[in-house]
């Protein structure tokens, strides 16, 4: 077996993991968890689910000759770029281009949109080499370009994700100053591992943008553009000029919305041909209960989303958790959930998919449904057919040294994702926020490696508002017992400081070991817009328009 020595320039953000030798039964992750030193990586599979017959031989998905790129009609890279750059160990000094997309240490879903590579030049560089190595490919991908972006052709991506998933890839970027047919100041920038997961990421993502007015936009996984799914004047339940924080109904047909109409709630269709329509099962009393203000973000459970049992859970009067019988036509359509053992108020509930448990933020720091300055901890309470019961802290997510908030259940109810900050901070739109995960029954929280921007970017976390995590609607599982949970969140790590959307997996192996990865930017989203509060589900949204 050949071995690849990887020189890491700056830290690689990822959770603890290691690679076993061929035939190893560990089922561990693709990437070594060390950072800052030279890393040695076996060129082999990720885990014992590796399908040997799918990876035997050498594949020709990468071309034999370098690609000499001409970005957007600009002059092409010199035809002798390969000679100018020389071997990979030339220009091995640090300080070269900073790869910000994809971040080193990230993992692609198998059905993701084709990779786009974006780096930031340093020291006046105007000619660049992008190189991607896959151990079972006949050739390295080598691209020479004067630009700072390069997008992989879809046919190449389709071959690579078919043949080289579950294997450690390596990316590197070098740059130099080209003038008078000479390349000077050659330097190696970002270099390190990438990977393609052996599973898909399912569903669609719908998010809130505040650019050009309040609206919801979305796309299905793999789309290279986004579509507008809902604007305020399409909401038929009542008239509103602003729609914001939203959640999906379990069937993917509707979104539950918070509005500025006194901070009350609405439910609107985002199904093709029915945009904005009110659910046909929404009764007059259920509608009135939704519109009781102030209410916070709605939560739904698949176990209570069927004919005769359409129920929503939400914050009531910034004090407690309540249920709403959406089908009620008259009488008492809503009530409070009993919470014994917790004297504080409650906000931002998440309801388990099995319908048994609600996890919420125990805090008195709520104003019109919005969290402010803590303290705040995660508590759980049984649903118990609308009766509630004893409220208990989620161990590991109720630390008095931190504020824990914005909880959300994983699709199999085994994990919770949430935001965490220090005490004394405002929870709303907080730059110090970081995404963590924890077993739903309690345990030790795991801080996502995806919180950290590339070190070479100059951005650091805390400080980039990693917030509003949401899980994909199902778990990807492999034959060797690994489970891939995908998370989407917003972050202000972009150079402009705008909130943008990123995804990252949480991989749990058969020994229940957790591995997290760097963040993967969604390059199909408009880069000039403020994109927040994503929801990820089986949304039945219309097809997105063709990319520009």
Short mmCIF file of C-alpha atoms in Angstrom, two decimals:
data_model
loop_
_atom_site.label_atom_id
_atom_site.label_comp_id
_atom_site.label_asym_id
_atom_site.label_seq_id
_atom_site.Cartn_x
_atom_site.Cartn_y
_atom_site.Cartn_z
CA UNK A 1 0.00 0.00 0.00
CA UNK A 2 1.34 3.47 -0.90
CA UNK A 3 1.27 6.09 1.82
CA UNK A 4 0.66 9.79 1.37
CA UNK A 5 2.43 12.29 3.59
CA UNK A 6 0.27 15.39 3.99
CA UNK A 7 1.85 18.65 5.09
CA UNK A 8 -0.84 20.59 6.92
CA UNK A 9 -0.57 24.36 6.74
CA UNK A 10 -2.62 25.55 9.69
CA UNK A 11 -5.03 23.44 11.71
CA UNK A 12 -7.42 20.99 10.18
CA UNK A 13 -10.78 21.16 11.92
CA UNK A 14 -12.31 17.79 12.59
CA UNK A 15 -13.23 15.50 15.41
CA UNK A 16 -11.03 12.76 16.77
CA UNK A 17 -10.60 9.85 14.41
CA UNK A 18 -7.98 7.65 12.79
CA UNK A 19 -7.57 5.42 9.78
CA UNK A 20 -7.04 1.71 10.12
CA UNK A 21 -4.95 -0.45 7.85
CA UNK A 22 -6.51 -2.42 5.01
CA UNK A 23 -8.72 -5.17 6.40
CA UNK A 24 -9.07 -3.33 9.72
CA UNK A 25 -12.41 -3.82 11.43
CA UNK A 26 -12.41 -0.54 13.34
CA UNK A 27 -14.99 1.27 11.23
CA UNK A 28 -13.27 4.54 12.13
CA UNK A 29 -13.23 7.75 10.19
CA UNK A 30 -11.36 8.85 7.10
CA UNK A 31 -9.41 11.66 8.74
CA UNK A 32 -6.80 11.83 11.46
CA UNK A 33 -7.91 14.21 14.20
CA UNK A 34 -4.49 15.79 14.72
CA UNK A 35 -3.79 19.35 13.61
CA UNK A 36 -0.84 21.58 12.98
CA UNK A 37 1.83 18.94 12.32
CA UNK A 38 2.64 16.78 9.30
CA UNK A 39 -0.04 14.11 9.00
CA UNK A 40 0.46 10.64 7.52
CA UNK A 41 -2.63 9.13 5.99
CA UNK A 42 -3.10 5.61 4.70
CA UNK A 43 -4.61 5.59 1.26
CA UNK A 44 -7.36 3.15 2.06
CA UNK A 45 -11.01 2.96 2.90
CA UNK A 46 -12.90 4.77 5.64
CA UNK A 47 -14.44 1.77 7.40
CA UNK A 48 -15.13 -1.94 7.22
CA UNK A 49 -18.16 -1.33 5.02
CA UNK A 50 -15.84 -0.64 2.10
CA UNK A 51 -17.03 -2.46 -1.01
CA UNK A 52 -13.79 -3.77 -2.49
CA UNK A 53 -15.30 -4.69 -5.85
CA UNK A 54 -16.53 -1.11 -6.31
CA UNK A 55 -13.02 0.31 -5.86
CA UNK A 56 -10.76 -2.26 -7.50
CA UNK A 57 -8.51 -1.04 -10.27
CA UNK A 58 -7.80 2.53 -11.28
CA UNK A 59 -10.42 4.96 -12.50
CA UNK A 60 -9.98 7.70 -15.07
CA UNK A 61 -12.41 10.30 -13.76
CA UNK A 62 -9.59 12.85 -13.55
CA UNK A 63 -7.96 13.75 -16.89
CA UNK A 64 -4.42 12.66 -17.68
CA UNK A 65 -3.34 16.20 -18.58
CA UNK A 66 -3.70 19.34 -16.47
CA UNK A 67 -6.66 21.61 -17.10
CA UNK A 68 -5.56 25.05 -18.26
CA UNK A 69 -8.46 27.24 -17.22
CA UNK A 70 -9.78 30.49 -18.65
CA UNK A 71 -12.23 31.86 -16.04
CA UNK A 72 -15.19 33.88 -17.32
CA UNK A 73 -13.56 34.66 -20.62
CA UNK A 74 -10.37 36.06 -19.05
CA UNK A 75 -6.99 35.14 -20.53
CA UNK A 76 -6.16 31.52 -19.88
CA UNK A 77 -3.39 30.31 -17.64
CA UNK A 78 -0.08 29.94 -19.52
CA UNK A 79 0.14 26.66 -21.45
CA UNK A 80 3.44 25.88 -19.69
CA UNK A 81 1.94 26.35 -16.20
CA UNK A 82 2.93 22.83 -15.22
CA UNK A 83 6.57 23.62 -15.89
CA UNK A 84 6.32 26.97 -14.09
CA UNK A 85 4.95 25.36 -10.93
CA UNK A 86 7.11 22.24 -11.02
CA UNK A 87 6.63 19.34 -8.58
CA UNK A 88 4.33 19.62 -5.59
CA UNK A 89 7.17 20.07 -3.13
CA UNK A 90 8.24 23.25 -4.91
CA UNK A 91 7.07 26.34 -3.09
CA UNK A 92 6.45 24.35 0.09
CA UNK A 93 6.75 27.44 2.27
CA UNK A 94 3.56 28.56 4.00
CA UNK A 95 1.61 31.67 3.14
CA UNK A 96 0.06 30.66 -0.17
CA UNK A 97 -3.62 30.80 -1.16
CA UNK A 98 -6.24 30.16 1.53
CA UNK A 99 -8.85 27.60 0.47
CA UNK A 100 -12.17 28.72 1.95
CA UNK A 101 -14.42 26.47 -0.11
CA UNK A 102 -14.54 23.56 0.42
CA UNK A 103 -12.93 23.89 3.81
CA UNK A 104 -10.12 21.42 4.37
CA UNK A 105 -11.48 18.56 6.47
CA UNK A 106 -15.00 18.65 5.04
CA UNK A 107 -17.08 15.71 3.84
CA UNK A 108 -19.45 15.84 0.88
CA UNK A 109 -22.77 14.01 0.80
CA UNK A 110 -22.72 11.54 -2.09
CA UNK A 111 -25.54 13.38 -3.90
CA UNK A 112 -24.29 16.92 -3.29
CA UNK A 113 -23.96 19.60 -5.94
CA UNK A 114 -20.64 19.42 -7.75
CA UNK A 115 -17.68 20.88 -5.88
CA UNK A 116 -16.72 24.49 -6.33
CA UNK A 117 -13.23 25.46 -5.17
CA UNK A 118 -12.64 29.02 -3.95
CA UNK A 119 -9.43 30.37 -2.49
CA UNK A 120 -8.19 33.79 -1.40
CA UNK A 121 -4.93 34.98 -2.92
CA UNK A 122 -2.01 36.11 -0.79
CA UNK A 123 0.97 38.35 -1.56
CA UNK A 124 -0.15 39.44 -5.00
CA UNK A 125 -0.57 35.94 -6.45
CA UNK A 126 -2.23 35.87 -9.86
CA UNK A 127 -1.65 32.28 -11.04
CA UNK A 128 -2.76 29.20 -9.14
CA UNK A 129 -2.55 25.42 -9.11
CA UNK A 130 -5.41 23.37 -7.68
CA UNK A 131 -4.65 19.70 -7.14
CA UNK A 132 -6.95 16.91 -5.92
CA UNK A 133 -5.60 13.41 -5.25
CA UNK A 134 -7.76 10.29 -4.90
CA UNK A 135 -5.96 7.01 -4.18
CA UNK A 136 -7.96 4.94 -6.69
CA UNK A 137 -7.79 7.43 -9.56
CA UNK A 138 -5.21 7.00 -12.33
CA UNK A 139 -4.32 10.68 -12.27
CA UNK A 140 -4.46 13.65 -9.95
CA UNK A 141 -6.81 16.41 -10.90
CA UNK A 142 -4.59 19.40 -11.69
CA UNK A 143 -6.03 22.79 -12.66
CA UNK A 144 -4.05 25.91 -13.59
CA UNK A 145 -5.99 29.16 -13.52
CA UNK A 146 -5.55 32.89 -13.04
CA UNK A 147 -8.88 32.97 -11.21
CA UNK A 148 -9.74 32.21 -7.59
CA UNK A 149 -12.73 29.94 -8.39
CA UNK A 150 -12.96 26.65 -10.22
CA UNK A 151 -16.04 24.41 -10.43
CA UNK A 152 -15.72 20.72 -11.22
CA UNK A 153 -17.65 19.59 -14.32
CA UNK A 154 -20.72 17.57 -13.41
CA UNK A 155 -19.62 14.53 -15.41
CA UNK A 156 -16.32 14.46 -13.52
CA UNK A 157 -18.13 14.81 -10.19
CA UNK A 158 -20.55 12.01 -11.06
CA UNK A 159 -17.63 9.70 -11.76
CA UNK A 160 -15.67 10.73 -8.68
CA UNK A 161 -18.56 10.34 -6.24
CA UNK A 162 -19.38 6.94 -7.73
CA UNK A 163 -15.85 5.55 -7.68
CA UNK A 164 -14.02 7.40 -4.89
CA UNK A 165 -16.52 7.80 -2.09
CA UNK A 166 -15.49 6.58 1.37
CA UNK A 167 -11.84 7.18 0.50
CA UNK A 168 -9.45 9.89 1.74
CA UNK A 169 -8.92 12.58 -0.90
CA UNK A 170 -6.32 15.32 -0.65
CA UNK A 171 -6.62 18.90 -1.89
CA UNK A 172 -3.86 21.48 -2.25
CA UNK A 173 -3.61 24.99 -3.63
CA UNK A 174 -0.40 26.77 -4.67
CA UNK A 175 0.01 30.28 -5.96
CA UNK A 176 2.62 32.56 -7.46
CA UNK A 177 3.12 35.88 -9.17
CA UNK A 178 3.23 35.50 -12.96
CA UNK A 179 4.86 38.24 -15.03
CA UNK A 180 7.03 38.28 -18.16
CA UNK A 181 6.64 34.51 -18.63
CA UNK A 182 8.11 33.89 -15.18
CA UNK A 183 6.51 32.64 -11.97
CA UNK A 184 7.91 34.02 -8.72
CA UNK A 185 6.98 33.96 -5.03
CA UNK A 186 5.63 30.41 -5.38
CA UNK A 187 3.98 29.29 -2.13
CA UNK A 188 1.88 26.40 -0.90
CA UNK A 189 -1.35 27.42 0.74
CA UNK A 190 -4.08 25.18 2.07
CA UNK A 191 -3.48 21.43 1.89
CA UNK A 192 -5.26 18.57 3.57
CA UNK A 193 -8.02 15.97 3.44
CA UNK A 194 -11.46 15.97 1.87
CA UNK A 195 -13.94 13.15 1.55
CA UNK A 196 -17.14 11.97 -0.11
CA UNK A 197 -19.52 10.14 2.18
CA UNK A 198 -20.88 6.73 1.17
CA UNK A 199 -24.43 8.02 1.79
CA UNK A 200 -26.69 10.70 0.36
CA UNK A 201 -28.09 13.74 2.14
CA UNK A 202 -31.87 13.62 1.73
CA UNK A 203 -34.65 16.14 1.24
CA UNK A 204 -34.74 19.88 0.69
CA UNK A 205 -33.66 22.97 2.60
CA UNK A 206 -35.89 26.00 3.04
CA UNK A 207 -34.39 29.08 4.66
CA UNK A 208 -35.26 32.65 5.57
CA UNK A 209 -33.63 35.59 3.82
CA UNK A 210 -33.95 39.20 4.91
CA UNK A 211 -32.39 40.66 1.77
CA UNK A 212 -34.79 42.48 -0.52
CA UNK A 213 -37.63 41.87 1.91
CA UNK A 214 -38.56 38.92 4.08
CA UNK A 215 -39.07 35.65 2.23
CA UNK A 216 -38.43 31.93 2.32
CA UNK A 217 -36.17 30.42 -0.33
CA UNK A 218 -35.18 26.82 -0.89
CA UNK A 219 -33.71 24.04 -2.99
CA UNK A 220 -33.60 20.27 -3.22
CA UNK A 221 -30.26 18.63 -2.43
CA UNK A 222 -28.12 18.66 -5.57
CA UNK A 223 -29.71 21.79 -7.07
CA UNK A 224 -27.34 24.51 -8.25
CA UNK A 225 -29.78 27.36 -7.69
CA UNK A 226 -32.49 28.35 -5.23
CA UNK A 227 -36.11 29.28 -5.69
CA UNK A 228 -38.43 31.61 -3.79
CA UNK A 229 -40.87 29.41 -1.88
CA UNK A 230 -43.00 31.92 0.05
CA UNK A 231 -43.31 35.70 0.40
CA UNK A 232 -45.49 37.50 2.99
CA UNK A 233 -48.36 38.47 0.68
CA UNK A 234 -48.85 34.80 -0.27
CA UNK A 235 -49.73 33.79 3.30
CA UNK A 236 -53.50 33.27 3.29
CA UNK A 237 -54.16 32.66 6.99
CA UNK A 238 -53.93 36.39 7.68
CA UNK A 239 -52.26 39.45 6.22
CA UNK A 240 -48.63 39.99 7.20
CA UNK A 241 -45.67 41.91 5.82
CA UNK A 242 -42.95 39.80 7.44
CA UNK A 243 -42.39 36.07 7.77
CA UNK A 244 -39.44 34.70 9.68
CA UNK A 245 -38.51 31.78 11.87
CA UNK A 246 -40.11 28.68 10.40
CA UNK A 247 -40.29 24.92 10.86
CA UNK A 248 -41.48 22.10 8.64
CA UNK A 249 -44.58 20.02 9.16
CA UNK A 250 -43.74 16.28 9.14
CA UNK A 251 -45.25 15.76 5.69
CA UNK A 252 -43.14 18.50 4.12
CA UNK A 253 -46.22 20.26 2.75
CA UNK A 254 -46.38 23.27 5.08
CA UNK A 255 -44.22 25.58 7.14
CA UNK A 256 -45.11 26.90 10.56
CA UNK A 257 -44.23 30.60 10.64
CA UNK A 258 -43.57 33.28 13.18
CA UNK A 259 -44.82 36.69 12.04
CA UNK A 260 -44.61 40.25 13.31
CA UNK A 261 -48.38 40.53 13.67
CA UNK A 262 -48.01 40.75 17.47
CA UNK A 263 -45.67 37.71 17.30
CA UNK A 264 -48.29 35.14 16.44
CA UNK A 265 -48.07 32.05 14.27
CA UNK A 266 -49.32 30.92 10.89
CA UNK A 267 -49.17 27.74 8.83
CA UNK A 268 -48.78 28.05 5.06
CA UNK A 269 -48.29 25.62 2.20
CA UNK A 270 -45.09 25.62 0.16
CA UNK A 271 -46.29 22.79 -2.07
CA UNK A 272 -46.13 23.44 -5.79
CA UNK A 273 -49.42 24.96 -6.98
CA UNK A 274 -50.65 25.62 -3.42
CA UNK A 275 -48.22 28.27 -2.21
CA UNK A 276 -49.44 30.11 0.86
CA UNK A 277 -52.66 28.13 1.28
CA UNK A 278 -53.96 27.35 4.75
CA UNK A 279 -54.09 23.63 5.65
CA UNK A 280 -57.55 22.20 4.88
CA UNK A 281 -57.72 20.66 8.36
CA UNK A 282 -57.15 23.97 10.21
CA UNK A 283 -60.30 24.62 12.23
CA UNK A 284 -61.59 28.01 13.35
CA UNK A 285 -60.65 27.43 16.99
CA UNK A 286 -57.24 26.03 16.06
CA UNK A 287 -56.61 29.07 13.87
CA UNK A 288 -57.57 31.44 16.67
CA UNK A 289 -55.28 29.60 19.09
CA UNK A 290 -52.34 29.94 16.70
CA UNK A 291 -52.95 33.65 16.47
CA UNK A 292 -52.95 34.15 20.23
CA UNK A 293 -49.98 36.47 20.81
CA UNK A 294 -47.24 36.27 21.73
CA UNK A 295 -46.27 32.83 20.53
CA UNK A 296 -42.85 31.52 19.61
CA UNK A 297 -41.52 29.03 17.08
CA UNK A 298 -43.80 26.09 16.26
CA UNK A 299 -42.74 22.47 16.63
CA UNK A 300 -44.41 19.35 15.21
CA UNK A 301 -44.07 15.59 15.65
CA UNK A 302 -44.67 12.88 13.07
CA UNK A 303 -46.51 10.90 15.75
CA UNK A 304 -49.12 13.66 15.99
CA UNK A 305 -49.50 14.66 12.37
CA UNK A 306 -52.38 12.68 10.88
CA UNK A 307 -56.12 12.99 10.37
CA UNK A 308 -57.76 13.52 13.75
CA UNK A 309 -54.47 14.45 15.42
CA UNK A 310 -52.79 17.52 13.95
CA UNK A 311 -51.07 19.19 16.90
CA UNK A 312 -48.49 21.94 17.24
CA UNK A 313 -46.35 22.76 20.27
CA UNK A 314 -45.15 26.31 20.91
CA UNK A 315 -44.26 28.90 23.53
CA UNK A 316 -47.22 30.65 25.17
CA UNK A 317 -47.00 34.22 26.50
CA UNK A 318 -43.20 33.89 26.87
CA UNK A 319 -43.79 31.78 29.98
CA UNK A 320 -44.61 28.16 29.25
CA UNK A 321 -45.01 25.47 26.61
CA UNK A 322 -48.43 24.89 25.15
CA UNK A 323 -50.16 22.67 22.64
CA UNK A 324 -52.58 23.68 19.87
CA UNK A 325 -55.19 21.34 18.42
CA UNK A 326 -55.09 22.60 14.85
CA UNK A 327 -58.23 20.70 13.83
CA UNK A 328 -60.42 22.16 16.58
CA UNK A 329 -63.46 23.97 15.20
CA UNK A 330 -64.81 25.25 18.52
CA UNK A 331 -64.16 25.13 22.25
CA UNK A 332 -60.76 24.84 23.92
CA UNK A 333 -58.26 24.37 21.12
CA UNK A 334 -55.12 25.01 23.18
CA UNK A 335 -53.68 24.45 26.62
CA UNK A 336 -50.51 24.65 28.66
CA UNK A 337 -48.24 21.69 29.21
CA UNK A 338 -47.62 21.03 32.89
CA UNK A 339 -43.95 21.36 33.86
CA UNK A 340 -43.33 20.46 37.49
CA UNK A 341 -39.84 21.01 38.86
CA UNK A 342 -38.90 23.96 36.66
CA UNK A 343 -39.94 27.40 37.96
CA UNK A 344 -38.50 29.30 34.99
CA UNK A 345 -40.17 30.21 31.75
CA UNK A 346 -39.82 28.17 28.58
CA UNK A 347 -38.95 28.80 24.95
CA UNK A 348 -38.05 27.32 21.53
CA UNK A 349 -39.37 23.76 22.08
CA UNK A 350 -38.44 20.78 19.91
CA UNK A 351 -40.76 17.78 19.85
CA UNK A 352 -39.44 14.24 19.41
CA UNK A 353 -40.51 12.41 16.29
CA UNK A 354 -42.05 9.63 18.39
CA UNK A 355 -44.24 12.23 20.10
CA UNK A 356 -43.22 11.31 23.64
CA UNK A 357 -40.88 14.11 24.72
CA UNK A 358 -40.41 17.86 24.36
CA UNK A 359 -37.05 19.50 24.95
CA UNK A 360 -37.11 23.24 25.53
CA UNK A 361 -35.05 26.16 26.80
CA UNK A 362 -35.62 26.77 30.51
CA UNK A 363 -35.17 30.53 30.92
CA UNK A 364 -36.88 33.73 31.97
CA UNK A 365 -35.06 35.58 29.19
CA UNK A 366 -37.86 35.59 26.58
CA UNK A 367 -39.48 38.64 25.01
CA UNK A 368 -42.22 38.14 22.39
CA UNK A 369 -40.95 34.66 21.66
CA UNK A 370 -37.33 35.76 21.26
CA UNK A 371 -34.53 34.62 23.58
CA UNK A 372 -32.42 37.37 25.12
CA UNK A 373 -29.90 37.38 28.01
CA UNK A 374 -29.85 34.10 30.01
CA UNK A 375 -29.41 32.05 32.09
CA UNK A 376 -30.75 29.28 29.86
CA UNK A 377 -30.57 25.48 29.96
CA UNK A 378 -32.14 22.58 28.10
CA UNK A 379 -34.91 20.71 29.92
CA UNK A 380 -37.15 17.84 28.83
CA UNK A 381 -40.77 17.20 29.69
CA UNK A 382 -43.11 14.36 28.62
CA UNK A 383 -45.93 15.17 26.23
CA UNK A 384 -48.18 12.55 27.88
CA UNK A 385 -51.24 13.22 25.74
CA UNK A 386 -51.07 16.99 26.42
CA UNK A 387 -50.71 16.53 30.17
CA UNK A 388 -46.97 17.16 30.55
CA UNK A 389 -45.25 16.11 33.77
CA UNK A 390 -41.92 16.39 35.55
CA UNK A 391 -39.44 18.69 33.81
CA UNK A 392 -35.83 17.52 34.12
CA UNK A 393 -32.55 19.08 32.96
CA UNK A 394 -30.78 17.48 30.00
CA UNK A 395 -27.50 16.45 31.58
CA UNK A 396 -24.60 17.97 29.70
CA UNK A 397 -26.82 20.66 28.16
CA UNK A 398 -27.83 22.33 31.41
CA UNK A 399 -24.41 23.50 32.55
CA UNK A 400 -24.64 26.62 34.76
CA UNK A 401 -21.49 27.97 33.10
CA UNK A 402 -23.21 28.19 29.71
CA UNK A 403 -26.43 29.16 28.02
CA UNK A 404 -27.77 26.27 25.91
CA UNK A 405 -30.59 27.01 23.48
CA UNK A 406 -32.20 26.35 20.05
CA UNK A 407 -32.48 22.58 20.62
CA UNK A 408 -33.56 20.26 17.80
CA UNK A 409 -34.07 16.49 17.74
CA UNK A 410 -32.23 14.31 15.23
CA UNK A 411 -34.52 12.33 12.90
CA UNK A 412 -34.19 9.15 14.98
CA UNK A 413 -34.54 11.05 18.31
CA UNK A 414 -31.12 9.78 19.44
CA UNK A 415 -29.34 13.15 19.41
CA UNK A 416 -29.96 16.81 20.09
CA UNK A 417 -28.20 19.70 18.38
CA UNK A 418 -28.16 23.07 20.11
CA UNK A 419 -26.35 26.38 20.40
CA UNK A 420 -24.10 27.19 23.34
CA UNK A 421 -22.59 30.45 24.60
CA UNK A 422 -21.19 31.74 27.88
CA UNK A 423 -23.37 33.20 30.60
CA UNK A 424 -24.38 36.84 30.43
CA UNK A 425 -24.67 37.01 26.64
CA UNK A 426 -27.70 37.80 24.52
CA UNK A 427 -28.79 34.58 22.82
CA UNK A 428 -30.36 36.30 19.82
CA UNK A 429 -28.02 36.63 16.83
CA UNK A 430 -25.04 36.05 19.09
CA UNK A 431 -21.57 36.07 17.42
CA UNK A 432 -20.18 33.76 20.13
CA UNK A 433 -22.71 31.00 19.40
CA UNK A 434 -21.37 27.53 18.59
CA UNK A 435 -23.22 24.37 17.54
CA UNK A 436 -22.94 21.32 19.79
CA UNK A 437 -24.55 17.86 19.76
CA UNK A 438 -25.36 15.57 22.66
CA UNK A 439 -27.19 12.26 23.15
CA UNK A 440 -30.87 13.06 23.65
CA UNK A 441 -30.79 11.18 26.96
CA UNK A 442 -27.93 13.41 28.15
CA UNK A 443 -24.18 12.97 28.20
CA UNK A 444 -21.09 14.85 27.14
CA UNK A 445 -21.64 17.53 24.50
CA UNK A 446 -19.57 17.44 21.32
CA UNK A 447 -18.59 20.77 19.82
CA UNK A 448 -18.77 20.54 16.01
CA UNK A 449 -15.51 21.00 14.15
CA UNK A 450 -17.69 22.87 11.63
CA UNK A 451 -17.76 25.83 14.02
CA UNK A 452 -14.19 26.70 13.01
CA UNK A 453 -13.54 28.63 9.80
CA UNK A 454 -10.26 27.92 7.99
CA UNK A 455 -7.43 29.29 10.15
CA UNK A 456 -5.91 31.02 7.13
CA UNK A 457 -9.10 33.07 6.64
CA UNK A 458 -8.42 35.10 9.76
CA UNK A 459 -11.90 34.31 11.12
CA UNK A 460 -12.28 32.47 14.42
CA UNK A 461 -15.02 30.89 16.46
CA UNK A 462 -16.40 32.04 18.84
CA UNK A 463 -17.10 35.12 16.78
CA UNK A 464 -18.82 33.98 13.57
CA UNK A 465 -22.41 33.38 14.78
CA UNK A 466 -22.72 29.62 14.21
CA UNK A 467 -26.42 29.22 14.87
CA UNK A 468 -29.84 27.70 14.16
CA UNK A 469 -28.82 24.07 13.58
CA UNK A 470 -31.30 21.75 11.90
CA UNK A 471 -30.90 18.06 11.06
CA UNK A 472 -31.58 16.40 7.72
CA UNK A 473 -34.85 14.40 7.74
CA UNK A 474 -33.25 10.93 7.82
CA UNK A 475 -30.04 9.17 8.83
CA UNK A 476 -27.66 7.64 6.28
CA UNK A 477 -26.44 4.23 7.42
CA UNK A 478 -23.74 1.90 6.09
CA UNK A 479 -23.33 -1.86 6.35
CA UNK A 480 -20.48 -1.49 8.84
CA UNK A 481 -22.70 0.25 11.39
CA UNK A 482 -21.84 3.88 10.73
CA UNK A 483 -24.60 6.49 10.89
CA UNK A 484 -24.29 9.85 9.12
CA UNK A 485 -26.39 12.69 10.51
CA UNK A 486 -26.30 15.85 8.38
CA UNK A 487 -26.73 19.30 9.96
CA UNK A 488 -27.35 22.68 8.30
CA UNK A 489 -26.66 25.93 10.14
CA UNK A 490 -25.97 29.59 9.46
CA UNK A 491 -22.65 31.36 10.03
CA UNK A 492 -21.18 34.82 9.42
CA UNK A 493 -17.69 33.51 8.52
CA UNK A 494 -18.04 34.88 4.98
CA UNK A 495 -15.62 37.72 4.24
CA UNK A 496 -18.59 40.09 3.95
CA UNK A 497 -19.86 39.13 7.41
CA UNK A 498 -23.27 38.16 6.02
CA UNK A 499 -25.00 35.10 7.46
CA UNK A 500 -24.77 32.22 5.00
CA UNK A 501 -25.68 28.53 5.11
CA UNK A 502 -23.30 25.61 5.68
CA UNK A 503 -23.72 21.88 6.24
CA UNK A 504 -21.65 19.28 8.06
CA UNK A 505 -22.08 15.64 9.08
CA UNK A 506 -21.96 14.03 12.48
CA UNK A 507 -20.72 10.47 12.00
CA UNK A 508 -21.39 7.90 14.73
CA UNK A 509 -19.69 4.50 14.37
CA UNK A 510 -20.77 1.15 15.78
CA UNK A 511 -18.82 1.81 18.99
CA UNK A 512 -20.85 5.04 19.36
CA UNK A 513 -17.75 7.13 18.67
CA UNK A 514 -18.61 10.57 17.30
CA UNK A 515 -16.63 12.22 14.50
CA UNK A 516 -17.40 15.70 13.21
CA UNK A 517 -16.06 17.50 10.16
CA UNK A 518 -15.42 20.97 8.77
CA UNK A 519 -18.21 23.04 7.26
CA UNK A 520 -19.28 22.80 3.61
CA UNK A 521 -20.54 26.02 2.05
CA UNK A 522 -23.74 25.94 -0.02
CA UNK A 523 -22.51 27.73 -3.14
CA UNK A 524 -25.92 27.68 -4.79
CA UNK A 525 -27.25 30.28 -2.32
CA UNK A 526 -27.03 33.96 -3.33
CA UNK A 527 -23.77 35.17 -1.79
CA UNK A 528 -25.01 38.75 -1.47
CA UNK A 529 -28.02 37.89 0.69
CA UNK A 530 -28.50 37.41 4.42
CA UNK A 531 -29.60 33.79 4.85
CA UNK A 532 -30.78 32.52 8.22
CA UNK A 533 -32.79 29.92 10.12
CA UNK A 534 -32.73 26.99 7.70
CA UNK A 535 -35.15 24.08 7.93
CA UNK A 536 -34.25 20.71 6.38
CA UNK A 537 -37.01 18.24 5.62
CA UNK A 538 -38.90 16.39 2.90
CA UNK A 539 -40.30 19.65 1.56
CA UNK A 540 -42.45 19.26 -1.56
CA UNK A 541 -41.17 22.47 -3.11
CA UNK A 542 -41.33 23.29 -6.85
CA UNK A 543 -38.26 22.64 -9.02
CA UNK A 544 -35.69 25.40 -8.76
CA UNK A 545 -35.04 27.63 -11.78
CA UNK A 546 -31.93 26.98 -13.91
CA UNK A 547 -28.70 28.53 -12.60
CA UNK A 548 -27.77 31.93 -14.00
#
